[in-house]
Tab-separated table of C-alpha atoms and ligand atoms in Angstrom:
chain	number	residue	atom	x	y	z
A	1	UNK	CA	148.429	140.781	85.415
A	2	UNK	CA	149.602	138.100	87.818
A	3	UNK	CA	151.108	134.774	86.734
A	4	UNK	CA	147.810	132.883	87.050
A	5	UNK	CA	146.006	135.485	84.931
A	6	UNK	CA	148.672	135.065	82.252
A	7	UNK	CA	148.272	131.273	82.374
A	8	UNK	CA	144.488	131.611	82.104
A	9	UNK	CA	144.822	133.875	79.114
A	10	UNK	CA	147.102	131.379	77.361
A	11	UNK	CA	144.703	128.540	78.229
A	12	UNK	CA	141.763	130.475	76.747
A	13	UNK	CA	143.608	131.274	73.517
A	14	UNK	CA	145.240	127.925	72.862
A	15	UNK	CA	142.720	125.457	74.214
A	16	UNK	CA	139.358	127.171	73.736
A	17	UNK	CA	139.432	129.976	71.144
A	18	UNK	CA	141.743	128.222	68.684
A	19	UNK	CA	139.612	125.088	68.874
A	20	UNK	CA	136.645	127.039	67.619
A	21	UNK	CA	134.709	128.206	70.698
A	22	UNK	CA	134.426	131.968	70.188
A	23	UNK	CA	131.492	133.214	72.296
A	24	UNK	CA	132.920	136.311	74.045
A	25	UNK	CA	130.867	135.644	77.201
A	26	UNK	CA	132.292	132.127	77.420
A	27	UNK	CA	135.864	133.322	76.926
A	28	UNK	CA	135.363	136.074	79.525
A	29	UNK	CA	134.097	133.511	82.038
A	30	UNK	CA	137.256	131.407	81.612
A	31	UNK	CA	139.438	134.533	81.871
A	32	UNK	CA	137.840	135.578	85.142
A	33	UNK	CA	137.383	132.332	87.124
A	34	UNK	CA	140.670	131.480	88.947
A	35	UNK	CA	140.956	127.804	87.921
A	36	UNK	CA	144.011	127.142	90.140
A	37	UNK	CA	141.892	127.648	93.277
A	38	UNK	CA	139.700	124.688	92.257
A	39	UNK	CA	142.576	122.155	92.251
A	40	UNK	CA	144.598	120.905	95.247
A	41	UNK	CA	147.545	123.170	96.060
A	42	UNK	CA	150.159	120.706	94.791
A	43	UNK	CA	148.576	120.984	91.323
A	44	UNK	CA	148.433	124.803	91.178
A	45	UNK	CA	151.208	124.887	88.565
A	46	UNK	CA	149.380	122.303	86.421
A	47	UNK	CA	145.945	123.913	86.819
A	48	UNK	CA	145.919	125.272	83.245
A	49	UNK	CA	147.221	122.140	81.534
A	50	UNK	CA	145.216	120.685	78.663
A	51	UNK	CA	143.703	117.785	80.632
A	52	UNK	CA	141.790	116.703	83.745
A	53	UNK	CA	143.377	116.718	87.259
A	54	UNK	CA	142.656	114.780	90.462
A	55	UNK	CA	140.604	116.582	93.138
A	56	UNK	CA	140.455	113.769	95.738
A	57	UNK	CA	137.798	111.115	96.466
A	58	UNK	CA	138.798	109.418	93.142
A	59	UNK	CA	137.252	112.348	91.257
A	60	UNK	CA	138.638	114.799	88.711
A	61	UNK	CA	138.185	118.367	87.510
A	62	UNK	CA	137.462	118.186	83.762
A	63	UNK	CA	139.792	119.379	81.015
A	64	UNK	CA	139.244	123.122	80.351
A	65	UNK	CA	138.173	122.545	76.733
A	66	UNK	CA	135.549	119.984	77.748
A	67	UNK	CA	134.113	122.378	80.368
A	68	UNK	CA	133.968	125.042	77.632
A	69	UNK	CA	132.451	122.728	75.025
A	70	UNK	CA	129.721	121.396	77.329
A	71	UNK	CA	128.883	124.939	78.447
A	72	UNK	CA	128.727	126.159	74.835
A	73	UNK	CA	126.436	123.264	73.883
A	74	UNK	CA	123.852	124.493	76.415
A	75	UNK	CA	123.474	127.646	74.288
A	76	UNK	CA	122.943	129.983	77.247
A	77	UNK	CA	121.938	133.617	76.781
A	78	UNK	CA	122.351	134.736	80.396
A	79	UNK	CA	118.897	134.741	81.984
A	80	UNK	CA	118.423	130.988	82.438
A	81	UNK	CA	118.149	128.648	85.411
A	82	UNK	CA	120.486	125.674	84.938
A	83	UNK	CA	121.339	122.434	86.721
A	84	UNK	CA	124.692	120.687	86.981
A	85	UNK	CA	125.104	117.117	88.187
A	86	UNK	CA	128.510	116.376	89.747
A	87	UNK	CA	129.782	119.563	91.411
A	88	UNK	CA	133.238	118.092	92.092
A	89	UNK	CA	135.613	121.033	92.548
A	90	UNK	CA	132.911	123.567	91.672
A	91	UNK	CA	134.817	124.867	88.621
A	92	UNK	CA	132.155	124.013	86.034
A	93	UNK	CA	129.511	125.521	88.342
A	94	UNK	CA	131.575	128.734	88.567
A	95	UNK	CA	131.731	128.981	84.766
A	96	UNK	CA	127.963	128.368	84.577
A	97	UNK	CA	127.423	131.068	87.203
A	98	UNK	CA	128.956	133.589	84.770
A	99	UNK	CA	126.813	132.317	81.864
A	100	UNK	CA	123.339	131.948	83.441
A	101	UNK	CA	121.167	133.673	86.036
A	102	UNK	CA	120.795	130.816	88.516
A	103	UNK	CA	122.792	127.608	88.928
A	104	UNK	CA	121.848	124.540	90.945
A	105	UNK	CA	124.547	121.912	91.298
A	106	UNK	CA	124.226	118.496	92.948
A	107	UNK	CA	127.115	116.459	94.389
A	108	UNK	CA	127.081	112.935	95.800
A	109	UNK	CA	130.188	113.269	98.012
A	110	UNK	CA	129.343	115.630	100.914
A	111	UNK	CA	133.002	116.654	101.484
A	112	UNK	CA	133.399	117.763	97.864
A	113	UNK	CA	130.095	119.666	98.000
A	114	UNK	CA	131.135	121.505	101.187
A	115	UNK	CA	134.540	122.444	99.795
A	116	UNK	CA	133.108	123.625	96.473
A	117	UNK	CA	130.384	125.636	98.183
A	118	UNK	CA	132.898	127.414	100.442
A	119	UNK	CA	135.069	128.394	97.472
A	120	UNK	CA	132.145	129.531	95.305
A	121	UNK	CA	130.886	131.747	98.139
A	122	UNK	CA	134.390	133.115	98.746
A	123	UNK	CA	134.488	134.127	95.085
A	124	UNK	CA	131.135	135.874	95.505
A	125	UNK	CA	129.313	133.572	93.073
A	126	UNK	CA	126.111	133.719	95.089
A	127	UNK	CA	123.847	132.685	92.207
A	128	UNK	CA	125.138	129.098	92.664
A	129	UNK	CA	123.258	126.745	94.976
A	130	UNK	CA	125.119	123.583	96.002
A	131	UNK	CA	123.036	120.559	96.990
A	132	UNK	CA	124.109	117.171	98.371
A	133	UNK	CA	122.297	114.163	96.952
A	134	UNK	CA	121.790	111.757	94.086
A	135	UNK	CA	121.837	113.997	91.030
A	136	UNK	CA	121.043	111.080	88.720
A	137	UNK	CA	117.467	111.911	89.735
A	138	UNK	CA	118.010	115.606	89.004
A	139	UNK	CA	116.860	118.275	91.447
A	140	UNK	CA	113.061	118.479	91.088
A	141	UNK	CA	112.594	121.291	93.652
A	142	UNK	CA	113.836	123.970	91.277
A	143	UNK	CA	112.781	122.403	87.939
A	144	UNK	CA	112.271	123.113	85.098
A	145	UNK	CA	115.724	124.032	83.821
A	146	UNK	CA	116.754	125.630	80.517
A	147	UNK	CA	119.928	123.572	80.635
A	148	UNK	CA	121.196	120.483	82.461
A	149	UNK	CA	124.864	119.486	82.348
A	150	UNK	CA	126.030	116.128	83.710
A	151	UNK	CA	129.747	115.915	84.574
A	152	UNK	CA	129.839	112.114	84.980
A	153	UNK	CA	129.157	109.270	82.523
A	154	UNK	CA	125.671	107.721	82.608
A	155	UNK	CA	124.515	104.358	81.166
A	156	UNK	CA	121.856	106.358	79.264
A	157	UNK	CA	120.204	109.765	79.460
A	158	UNK	CA	118.291	109.592	82.793
A	159	UNK	CA	114.516	110.002	82.327
A	160	UNK	CA	114.158	112.199	85.441
A	161	UNK	CA	116.635	114.677	83.928
A	162	UNK	CA	114.788	114.822	80.596
A	163	UNK	CA	111.564	115.453	82.535
A	164	UNK	CA	113.112	118.410	84.372
A	165	UNK	CA	113.965	120.256	81.134
A	166	UNK	CA	111.795	123.178	80.143
A	167	UNK	CA	110.417	123.372	76.599
A	168	UNK	CA	113.361	124.149	74.327
A	169	UNK	CA	115.794	123.168	77.091
A	170	UNK	CA	118.952	121.124	76.556
A	171	UNK	CA	120.634	118.267	78.388
A	172	UNK	CA	124.362	117.731	77.780
A	173	UNK	CA	125.924	114.528	79.133
A	174	UNK	CA	128.459	111.773	78.514
A	175	UNK	CA	126.789	108.411	77.816
A	176	UNK	CA	128.667	105.133	77.991
A	177	UNK	CA	130.884	102.954	80.159
A	178	UNK	CA	134.527	102.648	81.215
A	179	UNK	CA	136.989	103.989	78.653
A	180	UNK	CA	135.375	106.523	76.380
A	181	UNK	CA	131.809	107.733	76.097
A	182	UNK	CA	129.763	109.800	73.662
A	183	UNK	CA	128.954	113.366	74.566
A	184	UNK	CA	125.214	113.617	73.837
A	185	UNK	CA	123.071	116.721	73.449
A	186	UNK	CA	119.325	116.327	74.020
A	187	UNK	CA	116.755	118.985	73.218
A	188	UNK	CA	113.157	119.090	74.394
A	189	UNK	CA	110.418	120.269	72.021
A	190	UNK	CA	107.113	119.917	73.824
A	191	UNK	CA	107.020	116.252	74.752
A	192	UNK	CA	109.494	115.241	72.031
A	193	UNK	CA	113.186	114.780	72.638
A	194	UNK	CA	115.869	114.909	69.956
A	195	UNK	CA	119.429	113.801	70.593
A	196	UNK	CA	122.702	113.946	68.740
A	197	UNK	CA	126.215	112.785	69.469
A	198	UNK	CA	128.781	115.578	69.648
A	199	UNK	CA	132.150	113.882	70.249
A	200	UNK	CA	133.995	111.207	72.266
A	201	UNK	CA	134.909	112.021	75.889
A	202	UNK	CA	136.263	110.267	79.011
A	203	UNK	CA	134.510	110.855	82.335
A	204	UNK	CA	134.257	109.269	85.783
A	205	UNK	CA	131.084	107.204	86.370
A	206	UNK	CA	127.754	108.668	87.418
A	207	UNK	CA	126.593	106.871	90.597
A	208	UNK	CA	123.122	106.689	92.117
A	209	UNK	CA	119.816	105.285	90.987
A	210	UNK	CA	120.202	106.174	87.291
A	211	UNK	CA	123.990	105.726	87.341
A	212	UNK	CA	126.456	102.814	87.185
A	213	UNK	CA	126.557	100.012	89.775
A	214	UNK	CA	129.947	99.706	91.470
A	215	UNK	CA	130.123	96.023	90.438
A	216	UNK	CA	129.873	97.034	86.776
A	217	UNK	CA	132.083	100.178	86.805
B	301	SAH	N1	132.124	119.390	87.372
B	301	SAH	C1	133.259	118.986	88.179
B	301	SAH	C2	133.853	117.668	87.750
B	301	SAH	C3	133.125	116.590	88.389
B	301	SAH	S1	133.747	114.954	88.332
B	301	SAH	C4	134.317	120.053	88.231
B	301	SAH	O1	134.182	121.062	87.540
B	301	SAH	O2	135.274	119.885	88.992
B	301	SAH	C5	132.190	114.155	88.568
B	301	SAH	C6	131.540	114.396	89.913
B	301	SAH	O3	130.269	113.742	89.863
B	301	SAH	C7	132.279	113.782	91.101
B	301	SAH	O4	132.531	114.780	92.051
B	301	SAH	C8	131.310	112.726	91.624
B	301	SAH	O5	131.336	112.580	93.028
B	301	SAH	C9	129.970	113.273	91.160
B	301	SAH	N2	128.873	112.312	91.063
B	301	SAH	C10	128.890	111.016	90.637
B	301	SAH	N3	127.659	110.491	90.670
B	301	SAH	C11	126.824	111.467	91.139
B	301	SAH	C12	125.433	111.537	91.425
B	301	SAH	N4	124.617	110.498	91.225
B	301	SAH	N5	124.935	112.688	91.893
B	301	SAH	C13	125.732	113.770	92.097
B	301	SAH	N6	127.060	113.768	91.862
B	301	SAH	C14	127.606	112.632	91.387
């Protein structure tokens, strides 16, 4: 075991398993994806800390526990097609790649998308498809999705995303403004949508048509 593997193992035990997330597939995903490669080199030693880290372009890689929680809330069995909005470093997409059959991830900042895509391909995660665009509108080309995960805070659950869920599918996203937001879980049953609030979280703003205006946040 190298030093990073040891750090990952500690991270999984202390931050994920002990906080109640026990799905063996989820834990295995966090054990196998080399989180340090998704943060800038000067943060390699802090890559397994219990919090978010800067990744450039005013964006962050989420706290490991929050990545785990949002993934768990999708309730994936392994054969699904899923969508992520806000690729950022690509770390969440890499975890999803281990948990589902096909992952589409959309990023607004072309430089971040290119960097994430290169790393994901280097790691052989070829079931991830990185797209550049406004993910607040989803990614209709490959819809419907069994799960949609939004890694940036929206003013409300975007209608286009709800529309791109398959029957029984789930949307997990932070809703709210600057400061803290509510992590919401939406589930589609036919043409009905049920939502519940899971916990409080702190994310960067979702931009784009269904996101926050820069004058507001
Ligand atoms: N999931 C990422 C964390 C992303 S931070 C990771 O694991 O590292 C949120 C990301 O959402 C940022 O990279 C930001 O550029 C992106 N973003 C914000 N608004 C967006 C939009 N409308 N469409 C796509 N990406 C968006």
